[in-house]
Coordinates of C-alpha atoms in Angstrom, one line a residue:
M50 CA 8.4 25.3 -20.8
L51 CA 6.2 22.2 -21.4
N52 CA 2.5 22.4 -20.8
S53 CA 0.5 19.7 -19.1
R54 CA -0.4 17.8 -22.3
E55 CA 3.2 18.0 -23.7
L56 CA 4.6 16.8 -20.4
R57 CA 2.2 13.8 -20.4
I58 CA 3.3 12.9 -24.0
I59 CA 6.9 12.6 -22.9
L60 CA 6.0 10.5 -19.8
L61 CA 3.9 8.2 -21.9
L62 CA 6.6 7.8 -24.5
Q63 CA 9.1 7.1 -21.8
E64 CA 7.1 4.0 -21.1
H65 CA 6.7 2.6 -24.6
D66 CA 6.2 3.6 -28.2
L67 CA 2.7 4.8 -29.2
S68 CA 0.9 5.7 -32.4
G69 CA -0.7 9.0 -33.0
E70 CA -4.1 7.4 -32.5
D71 CA -2.9 5.9 -29.2
L72 CA -1.7 9.3 -27.9
A73 CA -4.9 11.1 -29.1
A74 CA -7.1 8.6 -27.3
L75 CA -5.1 8.7 -24.1
L76 CA -5.0 12.5 -24.1
E77 CA -8.6 12.8 -25.3
T78 CA -7.6 15.1 -28.1
S79 CA -7.3 15.1 -31.9
R80 CA -4.5 13.6 -34.0
R81 CA -3.8 17.1 -35.3
T82 CA -3.3 18.4 -31.8
V83 CA -0.9 15.6 -31.1
V84 CA 1.1 16.3 -34.2
R85 CA 1.3 20.0 -33.3
D86 CA 2.3 19.2 -29.7
I87 CA 5.1 16.8 -30.8
A88 CA 6.4 19.4 -33.3
R89 CA 6.7 21.9 -30.4
I90 CA 8.2 19.3 -28.1
N91 CA 10.8 18.4 -30.7
G92 CA 11.8 22.0 -31.1
L93 CA 12.4 22.2 -27.3
L94 CA 14.2 18.9 -27.1
R95 CA 16.6 19.8 -29.9
S96 CA 17.3 23.3 -28.5
E97 CA 18.2 21.7 -25.2
S98 CA 20.3 18.9 -26.8
I99 CA 18.1 16.3 -25.3
G100 CA 17.0 14.3 -28.3
S101 CA 13.8 14.0 -30.3
I102 CA 10.6 12.2 -30.9
E103 CA 11.0 10.0 -33.9
S104 CA 8.1 8.7 -36.0
V105 CA 8.2 5.5 -38.1
K106 CA 5.2 3.3 -37.4
K107 CA 4.9 4.7 -33.9
Y108 CA 6.3 7.6 -32.0
H109 CA 9.5 6.8 -30.2
L110 CA 11.3 9.0 -27.7
L111 CA 15.0 9.1 -28.5
V112 CA 17.0 10.4 -25.5
L113 CA 20.6 11.6 -26.1
N114 CA 21.1 13.4 -22.8
R115 CA 19.1 11.9 -19.9
A116 CA 20.3 14.6 -17.4
N117 CA 19.0 17.4 -19.6
L118 CA 15.7 15.6 -20.0
N119 CA 15.3 15.2 -16.2
R120 CA 16.1 18.9 -15.8
L121 CA 13.4 19.9 -18.3
L122 CA 10.8 17.7 -16.7
T123 CA 11.6 19.2 -13.3
Q124 CA 11.3 22.7 -14.7
S125 CA 8.0 21.9 -16.3
N126 CA 6.6 20.5 -13.1
H127 CA 7.4 23.8 -11.2
E128 CA 4.2 25.5 -12.6
S129 CA 1.9 22.8 -11.2
V130 CA 3.8 22.9 -7.9
L131 CA 3.5 26.7 -7.7
V132 CA -0.3 26.5 -8.3
L133 CA -0.8 23.8 -5.7
L134 CA 1.4 25.7 -3.1
N135 CA -0.8 28.8 -3.5
L136 CA -4.0 26.8 -3.2
L137 CA -2.8 25.1 0.0
V138 CA -1.6 28.3 1.6
S139 CA -4.6 30.4 0.6
P140 CA -8.0 28.6 1.0
N141 CA -10.7 29.7 -1.5
I142 CA -8.3 31.9 -3.5
T143 CA -10.0 33.4 -6.6
M144 CA -8.7 32.8 -10.1
G145 CA -7.8 36.5 -10.4
E146 CA -5.7 36.3 -7.3
L147 CA -4.0 33.1 -8.4
I148 CA -3.2 34.7 -11.8
E149 CA -1.7 37.7 -10.0
R150 CA 0.5 35.6 -7.7
T151 CA 1.8 33.1 -10.2
F152 CA 2.1 35.4 -13.3
M153 CA 0.4 32.6 -15.3
S154 CA -2.5 32.8 -17.7
R155 CA -5.9 31.4 -16.8
Q156 CA -5.5 28.6 -19.4
S157 CA -2.1 27.6 -18.0
I158 CA -3.6 27.5 -14.5
M159 CA -6.5 25.3 -15.7
N160 CA -4.0 23.0 -17.4
C161 CA -2.1 22.7 -14.1
I162 CA -5.3 22.0 -12.1
E163 CA -6.2 19.3 -14.5
K164 CA -2.7 17.8 -14.2
I165 CA -2.7 18.0 -10.4
N166 CA -6.2 16.4 -10.1
R167 CA -5.0 13.5 -12.3
Q168 CA -1.6 13.1 -10.6
Y169 CA -2.8 13.3 -7.0
A170 CA -6.3 11.8 -7.5
K171 CA -5.8 9.5 -4.5
I172 CA -5.2 12.2 -2.0
L173 CA -6.8 15.5 -3.1
K174 CA -9.3 17.2 -5.3
I175 CA -9.2 20.8 -6.6
R176 CA -12.6 22.4 -7.3
L177 CA -13.6 25.7 -8.8
R178 CA -16.6 27.1 -6.9
P179 CA -18.3 30.1 -8.3
R180 CA -18.4 33.2 -6.0
I181 CA -16.4 31.3 -3.4
G182 CA -13.0 30.6 -5.1
I183 CA -10.8 27.6 -5.7
S184 CA -10.7 25.0 -2.9
V185 CA -8.6 21.9 -2.1
S186 CA -10.1 18.9 -0.3
V187 CA -7.8 16.2 1.0
N188 CA -8.2 12.5 1.9
H189 CA -6.7 10.8 5.0
I190 CA -3.9 13.3 5.5
S191 CA -3.7 17.1 6.1
K192 CA -2.9 20.0 3.9
I193 CA 0.2 20.5 6.1
D194 CA 1.4 17.0 5.1
I195 CA 1.0 17.7 1.4
L196 CA 2.7 21.1 1.7
A197 CA 5.6 19.6 3.7
A198 CA 6.1 17.0 1.0
L199 CA 6.2 19.7 -1.7
I200 CA 8.7 21.8 0.4
S201 CA 10.9 18.7 0.8
D202 CA 10.9 18.1 -2.9
D203 CA 11.5 21.8 -4.0
H204 CA 12.7 23.8 -1.0
Q205 CA 14.1 26.6 -3.2
L206 CA 10.9 27.2 -5.1
V207 CA 9.0 27.6 -1.8
E208 CA 11.5 30.0 -0.3
K209 CA 11.6 32.1 -3.4
R210 CA 7.8 32.4 -3.6
F211 CA 6.9 32.6 0.1
K212 CA 9.0 35.1 2.0
L213 CA 7.1 34.3 5.1
I214 CA 9.5 31.4 5.8
N215 CA 12.4 33.9 6.1
Q216 CA 10.4 36.1 8.5
S217 CA 9.4 33.2 10.8
E218 CA 11.2 32.3 14.0
D219 CA 14.6 30.8 13.7
L220 CA 14.0 27.4 12.1
A221 CA 16.8 25.6 14.0
R222 CA 15.5 26.8 17.4
I223 CA 12.0 25.7 16.7
R224 CA 13.2 22.3 15.4
M225 CA 15.3 21.8 18.6
I226 CA 12.2 22.6 20.8
V227 CA 10.0 20.2 18.8
K228 CA 12.6 17.4 19.0
Q229 CA 12.9 17.8 22.8
Q230 CA 9.1 17.7 23.3
I231 CA 8.0 14.8 21.1
P232 CA 8.8 11.1 21.6
E233 CA 12.2 9.9 20.4
K234 CA 10.6 6.9 18.6
M235 CA 9.0 9.3 16.1
F236 CA 12.5 9.9 14.7
D237 CA 12.9 6.3 13.8
Y238 CA 10.6 7.3 10.9
L239 CA 11.3 11.0 10.5
T240 CA 14.5 12.8 9.4
D241 CA 15.7 16.2 10.4
S242 CA 15.0 17.6 6.9
Q243 CA 11.5 16.2 6.9
L244 CA 10.9 17.8 10.3
S245 CA 12.1 21.2 9.0
A246 CA 9.7 20.9 6.0
Q247 CA 6.8 20.2 8.4
I248 CA 7.7 23.2 10.6
M249 CA 7.8 25.4 7.5
A250 CA 4.5 24.0 6.3
C251 CA 2.9 24.7 9.7
T252 CA 4.3 28.3 9.5
L253 CA 2.6 28.8 6.1
I254 CA -0.7 27.3 7.1
S255 CA -0.9 28.7 10.7
K256 CA -4.6 29.1 11.5
D257 CA -6.6 30.4 14.5
N258 CA -7.2 27.8 17.1
T259 CA -9.9 28.9 19.6
V260 CA -9.4 25.7 21.7
I261 CA -7.6 26.3 24.9
M262 CA -4.2 24.6 24.3
K263 CA -3.0 22.3 27.1
S264 CA -0.2 20.9 25.0
T265 CA 3.3 21.1 26.6
L266 CA 4.8 21.7 23.2
Y267 CA 2.5 24.7 22.7
K268 CA 3.4 26.2 26.1
V269 CA 7.2 25.8 25.5
L270 CA 7.0 27.3 22.0
L271 CA 4.9 30.2 23.3
K272 CA 7.3 30.8 26.1
S273 CA 10.3 30.9 23.7
G274 CA 8.6 33.7 21.7
V275 CA 7.0 31.8 18.9
P276 CA 3.7 33.6 18.0
H277 CA 0.4 32.0 19.3
L278 CA -1.0 31.0 15.9
Q279 CA 2.3 29.3 14.8
S280 CA 2.7 27.6 18.2
A281 CA -0.9 26.3 18.2
T282 CA -0.6 24.9 14.7
L283 CA 2.7 23.2 15.5
A284 CA 1.4 21.8 18.7
V285 CA -1.8 20.4 17.1
F286 CA 0.1 18.9 14.2
F287 CA 2.8 17.2 16.1
D288 CA 0.5 16.0 18.9
A289 CA -1.7 14.4 16.3
K290 CA 1.4 12.7 14.8
K291 CA 2.4 11.4 18.3
Q292 CA -1.1 9.9 18.9
L293 CA -1.2 8.4 15.4
L294 CA 2.1 6.5 15.9
N295 CA 1.1 5.4 19.4
H296 CA -2.1 3.7 18.0
M297 CA -0.2 1.8 15.2
T298 CA 0.7 -1.8 16.0
I299 CA 2.3 -4.5 13.9
R300 CA -0.6 -6.8 15.0
Q301 CA -3.0 -4.7 12.8
V302 CA -0.7 -5.3 9.8
Q303 CA -0.5 -9.1 10.5
L304 CA -4.3 -9.4 10.6
A305 CA -4.7 -7.4 7.4
V306 CA -2.1 -9.5 5.6
R307 CA -3.6 -12.8 6.9
A308 CA -7.1 -11.7 5.9
T309 CA -6.0 -10.8 2.4
R310 CA -3.7 -13.8 2.0
S311 CA -6.6 -16.2 2.4
R312 CA -7.8 -15.2 -1.0
Y313 CA -4.5 -15.7 -2.8
T314 CA -1.9 -18.4 -3.3
L315 CA 1.1 -16.0 -3.4
A316 CA 3.9 -17.2 -1.1
A317 CA 6.6 -15.6 1.0
F318 CA 4.4 -13.3 3.1
N319 CA 6.3 -14.0 6.3
H320 CA 7.1 -12.0 9.4
S321 CA 9.8 -10.1 7.5
F322 CA 7.2 -8.9 4.9
V323 CA 4.8 -7.8 7.7
N324 CA 7.6 -5.9 9.4
E325 CA 8.6 -4.1 6.2
I326 CA 5.0 -3.1 5.6
F327 CA 4.6 -1.9 9.2
K328 CA 7.8 0.3 9.0
H329 CA 6.6 1.7 5.6
L330 CA 3.2 2.6 7.2
C331 CA 5.0 4.3 10.2
R332 CA 7.1 6.3 7.8
S333 CA 4.0 7.3 5.8
A334 CA 2.2 8.3 9.0
M335 CA 5.1 10.6 10.1
F336 CA 5.8 12.0 6.6
P337 CA 3.5 11.0 3.7
T338 CA 5.3 10.4 0.5
I339 CA 3.5 11.8 -2.5
A340 CA 4.1 9.4 -5.4
P341 CA 5.5 11.2 -8.5
A342 CA 3.7 10.9 -11.8
S343 CA 6.7 9.0 -13.2
L344 CA 6.2 6.1 -10.7
S345 CA 2.8 5.1 -12.2
E346 CA 4.3 5.1 -15.7
Q347 CA 7.3 3.1 -14.5
I348 CA 5.4 0.3 -12.7
S349 CA 2.7 -0.1 -15.4
Y350 CA 4.9 -2.8 -17.0
L351 CA 5.3 -4.5 -13.7
K352 CA 1.6 -4.6 -13.2
V353 CA 1.1 -6.3 -16.5
Q354 CA 3.8 -8.9 -15.7
N355 CA 2.5 -9.5 -12.1
P356 CA -1.3 -8.8 -12.0
F357 CA -2.1 -11.0 -9.1
A358 CA 0.7 -9.4 -7.0
F359 CA -0.8 -6.0 -7.7
D360 CA -4.3 -7.3 -7.0
F361 CA -3.0 -8.6 -3.6
A362 CA -1.5 -5.2 -2.9
F363 CA -4.7 -3.4 -3.9
D364 CA -6.8 -5.5 -1.6
L365 CA -4.3 -5.3 1.2
S366 CA -4.1 -1.5 0.9
K367 CA -7.9 -1.3 1.3
K368 CA -7.7 -3.4 4.5
L369 CA -4.8 -1.4 5.8
Q370 CA -6.6 1.9 5.1
Q371 CA -9.5 0.7 7.2
C372 CA -7.1 0.1 10.1
F373 CA -5.1 3.3 9.6
E374 CA -7.6 6.0 8.4
S375 CA -5.2 8.9 8.9
V376 CA -2.3 7.3 7.0
Q377 CA -1.9 7.8 3.2
I378 CA -1.6 4.3 1.8
D379 CA -0.6 4.0 -1.8
D380 CA -1.3 0.5 -3.2
E381 CA 1.5 1.0 -5.8
Y382 CA 4.1 1.4 -3.1
I383 CA 2.6 -1.6 -1.3
A384 CA 2.9 -3.6 -4.6
L385 CA 6.6 -2.9 -4.7
Y386 CA 7.0 -4.6 -1.3
V387 CA 4.9 -7.5 -2.5
L388 CA 7.0 -8.0 -5.6
H389 CA 10.2 -7.9 -3.5
A390 CA 8.7 -10.5 -1.2
I391 CA 7.8 -13.0 -3.9
E392 CA 10.7 -12.5 -6.2
S393 CA 13.3 -14.5 -4.3
P394 CA 15.4 -17.0 -6.1
T395 CA 13.3 -19.9 -4.7
A396 CA 10.1 -18.2 -5.8
R397 CA 11.4 -18.2 -9.4
N398 CA 12.1 -21.9 -9.5
V399 CA 9.7 -24.3 -11.2
R400 CA 8.7 -26.7 -8.5
T401 CA 8.2 -30.1 -10.1
L402 CA 7.0 -33.5 -8.8
M403 CA 8.1 -36.5 -10.7
Y404 CA 6.4 -39.9 -10.2
A405 CA 8.6 -42.8 -11.4
T406 CA 8.4 -46.6 -11.4
Q407 CA 12.1 -47.2 -11.4
Q408 CA 14.3 -45.2 -8.9
S409 CA 17.6 -45.7 -10.7
V410 CA 16.2 -44.4 -14.0
A411 CA 14.4 -41.6 -12.2
N412 CA 17.7 -40.4 -10.6
I413 CA 19.4 -40.3 -14.1
N414 CA 16.5 -38.3 -15.5
K415 CA 16.6 -35.9 -12.6
M416 CA 20.3 -35.2 -13.2
I417 CA 19.7 -34.7 -16.9
I418 CA 16.7 -32.4 -16.5
T419 CA 18.2 -30.2 -13.8
Q420 CA 21.4 -29.8 -15.8
K421 CA 19.6 -28.8 -19.0
I422 CA 16.8 -26.7 -17.4
S423 CA 18.4 -24.4 -14.8
N424 CA 15.2 -23.1 -13.2
I425 CA 13.6 -26.4 -12.4
D426 CA 13.5 -28.2 -9.0
I427 CA 12.5 -31.9 -8.9
E428 CA 11.1 -33.9 -6.1
M429 CA 10.6 -37.6 -6.7
V430 CA 8.0 -40.1 -5.4
F431 CA 7.8 -43.8 -6.2
S432 CA 4.4 -45.0 -5.0
K433 CA 0.8 -44.0 -5.7
E434 CA 0.3 -43.2 -2.0
Q435 CA 3.3 -40.8 -1.9
L436 CA 2.1 -39.1 -5.1
E437 CA -1.4 -38.6 -3.7
S438 CA -0.1 -37.4 -0.4
R439 CA 2.3 -34.8 -1.9
L440 CA -0.4 -33.4 -4.2
N441 CA -2.8 -33.0 -1.3
Y442 CA -0.5 -30.8 0.8
I443 CA 1.9 -29.1 -1.7
N444 CA 1.3 -26.9 -4.7
Y445 CA 3.6 -27.9 -7.6
N446 CA 4.2 -26.0 -10.8
L447 CA 4.5 -29.2 -12.8
V448 CA 3.7 -32.8 -12.4
I449 CA 5.5 -35.3 -14.6
G450 CA 5.4 -39.1 -14.9
N451 CA 8.4 -41.4 -15.8
G452 CA 7.5 -44.9 -16.9
V453 CA 3.8 -44.9 -16.3
H454 CA 0.6 -44.1 -18.2
P455 CA -1.6 -41.7 -16.3
N456 CA -4.7 -43.9 -16.8
D457 CA -3.0 -46.7 -14.9
L458 CA -3.0 -44.8 -11.6
Q459 CA -6.8 -44.3 -11.6
L460 CA -6.3 -40.9 -9.9
P461 CA -7.8 -37.5 -10.8
I462 CA -4.3 -36.2 -11.8
N463 CA -3.4 -34.1 -14.8
F464 CA 0.2 -34.9 -15.7
D465 CA 2.0 -32.0 -17.6
S466 CA 4.3 -34.5 -19.2
T467 CA 5.0 -38.3 -19.3
F468 CA 7.8 -40.3 -20.8
N469 CA 9.3 -43.8 -20.7
G470 CA 12.9 -44.7 -19.8
V471 CA 15.6 -42.1 -20.0
I472 CA 14.2 -38.7 -21.2
S473 CA 14.9 -38.0 -24.9
L474 CA 16.0 -34.6 -26.4
D475 CA 12.5 -34.0 -27.8
E476 CA 10.9 -34.8 -24.4
L477 CA 13.4 -32.6 -22.7
E478 CA 12.6 -29.7 -25.0
H479 CA 8.9 -30.2 -24.3
L480 CA 9.5 -30.1 -20.6
K481 CA 11.6 -26.9 -21.0
S482 CA 8.8 -25.3 -23.0
L483 CA 6.4 -25.8 -20.1
S484 CA 8.2 -23.0 -18.2
S485 CA 8.6 -20.7 -21.2
E486 CA 6.5 -18.5 -23.5
S487 CA 6.3 -21.3 -26.1
Y488 CA 4.1 -23.3 -23.6
I489 CA 1.5 -20.5 -23.8
Q490 CA 1.7 -20.2 -27.5
K491 CA 1.4 -23.9 -28.1
N492 CA -1.6 -24.3 -25.8
L493 CA -3.3 -21.0 -26.6
S494 CA -6.0 -22.6 -28.7
S495 CA -6.7 -25.0 -25.8
F496 CA -6.9 -22.2 -23.3
L497 CA -8.9 -20.1 -25.7
P498 CA -11.0 -22.4 -27.9
K499 CA -13.6 -21.1 -30.3
S500 CA -16.4 -21.6 -27.8
H501 CA -14.7 -19.0 -25.6
F502 CA -15.2 -16.3 -28.2
Y503 CA -18.3 -14.1 -27.9
H504 CA -19.6 -11.0 -29.8
A505 CA -22.1 -8.9 -27.8
P506 CA -25.0 -8.4 -30.1
T507 CA -26.4 -5.5 -28.1
K508 CA -24.6 -2.2 -27.6
Y509 CA -24.2 -1.7 -23.9
I510 CA -23.4 1.5 -22.0
N511 CA -20.1 0.5 -20.5
V512 CA -17.4 -2.2 -20.3
N513 CA -18.8 -3.7 -17.1
Q514 CA -22.3 -4.3 -18.7
T515 CA -20.6 -5.9 -21.7
L516 CA -18.5 -8.1 -19.5
K517 CA -21.5 -9.2 -17.5
A518 CA -23.4 -10.1 -20.7
G519 CA -20.4 -12.1 -22.0
L520 CA -20.0 -13.9 -18.6
T521 CA -23.6 -14.8 -18.6
N522 CA -23.3 -16.3 -22.0
F523 CA -20.3 -18.4 -21.0
A524 CA -21.9 -19.5 -17.8
E525 CA -25.0 -20.7 -19.6
Q526 CA -22.8 -22.9 -21.8
G527 CA -21.2 -24.3 -18.7
L528 CA -17.8 -22.9 -19.6
L529 CA -17.3 -21.2 -16.2
T530 CA -19.1 -21.3 -12.9
N531 CA -21.2 -18.6 -11.3
D532 CA -18.6 -18.2 -8.6
Q533 CA -15.9 -17.5 -11.2
S534 CA -18.2 -14.9 -12.9
K535 CA -18.9 -13.2 -9.5
A536 CA -15.1 -13.1 -8.8
L537 CA -14.4 -11.5 -12.1
L538 CA -17.2 -8.9 -11.7
A539 CA -16.2 -8.1 -8.1
R540 CA -12.6 -7.5 -9.2
E541 CA -13.6 -5.1 -11.9
A542 CA -16.1 -3.3 -9.6
A543 CA -13.3 -2.8 -7.1
G544 CA -11.8 -0.3 -9.6
N545 CA -8.5 -2.1 -10.0
Q546 CA -8.9 -2.8 -13.7
L547 CA -6.0 -4.1 -15.8
V548 CA -5.9 -2.4 -19.3
L549 CA -3.2 -3.1 -21.9
N550 CA -3.1 -1.3 -25.2
H551 CA -6.9 -0.6 -25.2
V552 CA -7.7 -4.2 -24.2
S553 CA -9.5 -4.8 -20.8
L554 CA -8.1 -7.8 -19.0
P555 CA -10.5 -9.0 -16.2
H556 CA -8.8 -11.8 -14.3
A557 CA -9.1 -14.1 -11.3
S558 CA -7.3 -17.0 -9.7
T559 CA -9.5 -20.0 -9.3
E560 CA -9.7 -23.8 -9.2
L561 CA -9.0 -25.2 -12.7
S562 CA -8.0 -28.5 -14.3
D563 CA -5.8 -26.7 -16.8
A564 CA -3.2 -23.9 -16.3
Y565 CA -5.5 -21.2 -17.7
K566 CA -8.9 -20.4 -19.3
V567 CA -9.1 -17.4 -21.6
F568 CA -12.3 -15.9 -22.9
A569 CA -12.7 -13.1 -25.5
I570 CA -15.6 -10.6 -25.8
T571 CA -15.9 -8.3 -28.8
F572 CA -18.5 -5.5 -29.3
D573 CA -19.6 -2.8 -31.6
G574 CA -18.4 0.8 -31.1
I575 CA -15.9 2.0 -28.5
M576 CA -16.2 2.0 -24.7
K577 CA -13.9 3.6 -22.1
I578 CA -12.3 2.8 -18.8
D579 CA -11.0 5.9 -17.0
G580 CA -11.1 7.8 -20.2
N581 CA -9.1 5.2 -22.2
P582 CA -10.8 3.6 -25.3
I583 CA -11.4 -0.1 -25.0
Y584 CA -11.7 -2.2 -28.2
L585 CA -11.6 -5.8 -26.8
I586 CA -12.1 -7.7 -23.5
L587 CA -9.9 -10.7 -22.7
I588 CA -10.8 -12.6 -19.6
V589 CA -8.1 -14.7 -17.9
L590 CA -8.8 -17.4 -15.3
A591 CA -5.5 -18.7 -13.8
N592 CA -5.1 -22.0 -11.9
E593 CA -4.8 -21.0 -8.2
K594 CA -2.4 -23.9 -7.6
R595 CA 0.2 -22.6 -10.1
A596 CA 2.9 -20.2 -8.7
D597 CA 3.7 -19.0 -12.2
S598 CA 0.2 -17.7 -12.9
G599 CA 1.6 -14.5 -14.3
Q600 CA 3.2 -16.3 -17.3
V601 CA 0.2 -15.8 -19.5
F602 CA 0.1 -12.1 -18.8
S603 CA 3.7 -11.7 -19.9
Y604 CA 2.8 -13.5 -23.1
L605 CA -0.3 -11.4 -23.7
Y606 CA 1.7 -8.2 -23.0
T607 CA 4.3 -9.2 -25.7
R608 CA 1.5 -9.8 -28.3
L609 CA -0.9 -7.0 -27.5
K610 CA 1.6 -4.2 -27.4
Q611 CA 2.5 -4.9 -31.1
L612 CA -1.1 -4.4 -32.3
S613 CA -2.4 -1.1 -33.6
N614 CA -5.8 0.4 -32.8
V615 CA -7.0 -0.5 -36.3
Q616 CA -6.1 -4.1 -35.8
L617 CA -7.8 -4.3 -32.4
Q618 CA -11.0 -2.7 -33.8
N619 CA -11.0 -5.2 -36.6
V620 CA -11.0 -8.3 -34.3
D621 CA -14.4 -9.6 -35.3
T622 CA -13.8 -13.3 -35.6
Y623 CA -12.1 -16.0 -33.5
E624 CA -9.7 -16.8 -36.3
T625 CA -8.4 -13.1 -36.5
L626 CA -7.9 -13.0 -32.7
I627 CA -5.9 -16.3 -32.6
K628 CA -3.8 -15.1 -35.5
Y629 CA -2.9 -11.8 -33.7
L630 CA -2.2 -13.6 -30.4
K631 CA 0.0 -16.3 -31.9

C-alpha cells in the first residue's frame, strides 16, 4: 500500500516529468528520501505489472497497465478515507481510539491527516487538540454532506467498517418517505443513489436535538417507527436543503457574472453560461461534490494555458460564495465551465480588421490569406472613418493595412502588419506568425527589454515583498503605471497565484499599446509560495483588447518546463534569461 508521500509522487509524475530536486522541494523532504520512496514505488509497480518510474534527466512515470494503476491509487486512498470517516462519525476521538478502530499505526494516521488537510483544504480542517481529541471543522457545508460524498464514492468500505448501517431502518422505506415529503424539484438536482448516501450519513451522525420538531418529515418518520434521533437528524438535514434551494435564484448568478465580467474582456458569458453555472450550484447545494486530488493535478496545465479564464473563475467563485454561503463552490469546477464557454470555434478564430485603399486588391488578399491561414477571419474597411469607427466599438486580434503607410492616416493606431499590392509569401508567413508561438519568440526582446530586468538588492521575507520592491522600481522608471502595480499586487494578495516550475507569474489584463509587457525580478536565496520554492518572478501584463491574451502563457509554459532548478537559480543576468526563454 502506498503511503501519503508515495501517492503524491505518482500524482505529480502523472502531470509531468520532474527531477529529484523538484520532487524533494514539492514534498519538502530530502533527495535521499525521494530516491528511497521511488525505489519502493517501483517495487510495487513492477509486482502489480503496472509499469515503473524511469530516470534519465528527470523522473518519468511509464504506465503499462492504466487499469491496474487506477486500482492501486484507489486502494491507497482507502486509508485516508477510513481515517476521515471515523473522524466525522466520532467527534473528538482520541488517537488511541483511532488506532484501535483503523488498525493503523500513529505515523500512518498522521500521514493520512496531512494528506486529508492538503486535499480538502477548501472545505475542512483536522486539528489535534491535547486532552480533547482529534476534531474536524468544516466550511460552508455540513459533516453529513462530506460523509455522504464519501459513502457515494466508496459504499462498500463504509458498509464494511460501520455495521450501524445494516442495523438501521430499512433504507428503501426511509428513502420513499423522504421523497414523498420533500419538494419534487429537489430531485432535478439529486439522484436516488445520492439520496441513499445522505440517509446513511444521517444515520451515522444522528445527534440529539432538543428543539421541539415541528417538521412534517420528522413526524412521518417517527410515526413509521424510525427512532427519534435518526428522524430528527433526517428532518433537520432535508428541511435545510429545501430552504437552501428555495432561496437560490438565477438572478443572483446573473448579477455575480455581470459584476465579475466588468473587470475582464473574456467573451461568451451569455444566458446559457449563466444557466449552466446556476444548475451546477443547485447540484452542489443538494449534494456537494468533493473534488478528487487528481483533478487539481489534471487542470494545472489548463490553468497555465488559460490564466485569465481561471482568474475570472476565481473572482466569480468569491462573489458566488458571498451569495450562497451554504453551498460548496470550487473555483476549479467553475473554471471548467468558463473554459467551455470561451472555447467555441468562433472564440478560437483570429479576428482581423484590414484597412485597404483598393477594394479589388483587398478582396484578392482576403481570399489568399483566409485560404493559407485557416484560423483567421478578416473584415475589410476602405475609409479612415470606417477604420476609426470599427476600432472604437470592436476588439480585434489583429489590425493590418494594405496599400497605406500607417503615418499617412494620422491616427493613434498600431498596425500589426502592413503591405502593398498583393500579399507576398514572406508577408503571408509574417501574418501567419502573428497567431503562432513564433510571434512571441520574435518579439520577446520587445516585450521584455533589458530595462524590464531587475535584481532585488535586499533580501526580503517573502515573494510579495520582493514583487512590491520590483514593481516600485519599474514604476519609478515609468515602465508601468501605479494602477497596473496595484492590479498585480491585488491579484497576488487574493491568493490565486500562478506558479510554473518554481517561477511565480503575477499577471494582469490592462490597457497597452503592445500585445504584452513582461518584467523579470531576480533575488538572492529561495522564497516559497504555498511551500513551493520560488527562484524567479516573471510579471506579465496582457493587452486587455486582445482575445488571445493566453498565447504568451503557452509560450512561457513550453520554455520554463524545460529548465532545471539549477538553471533557474543561476538566472542572474538579463542575457541568461533571454537565452533560456528563446
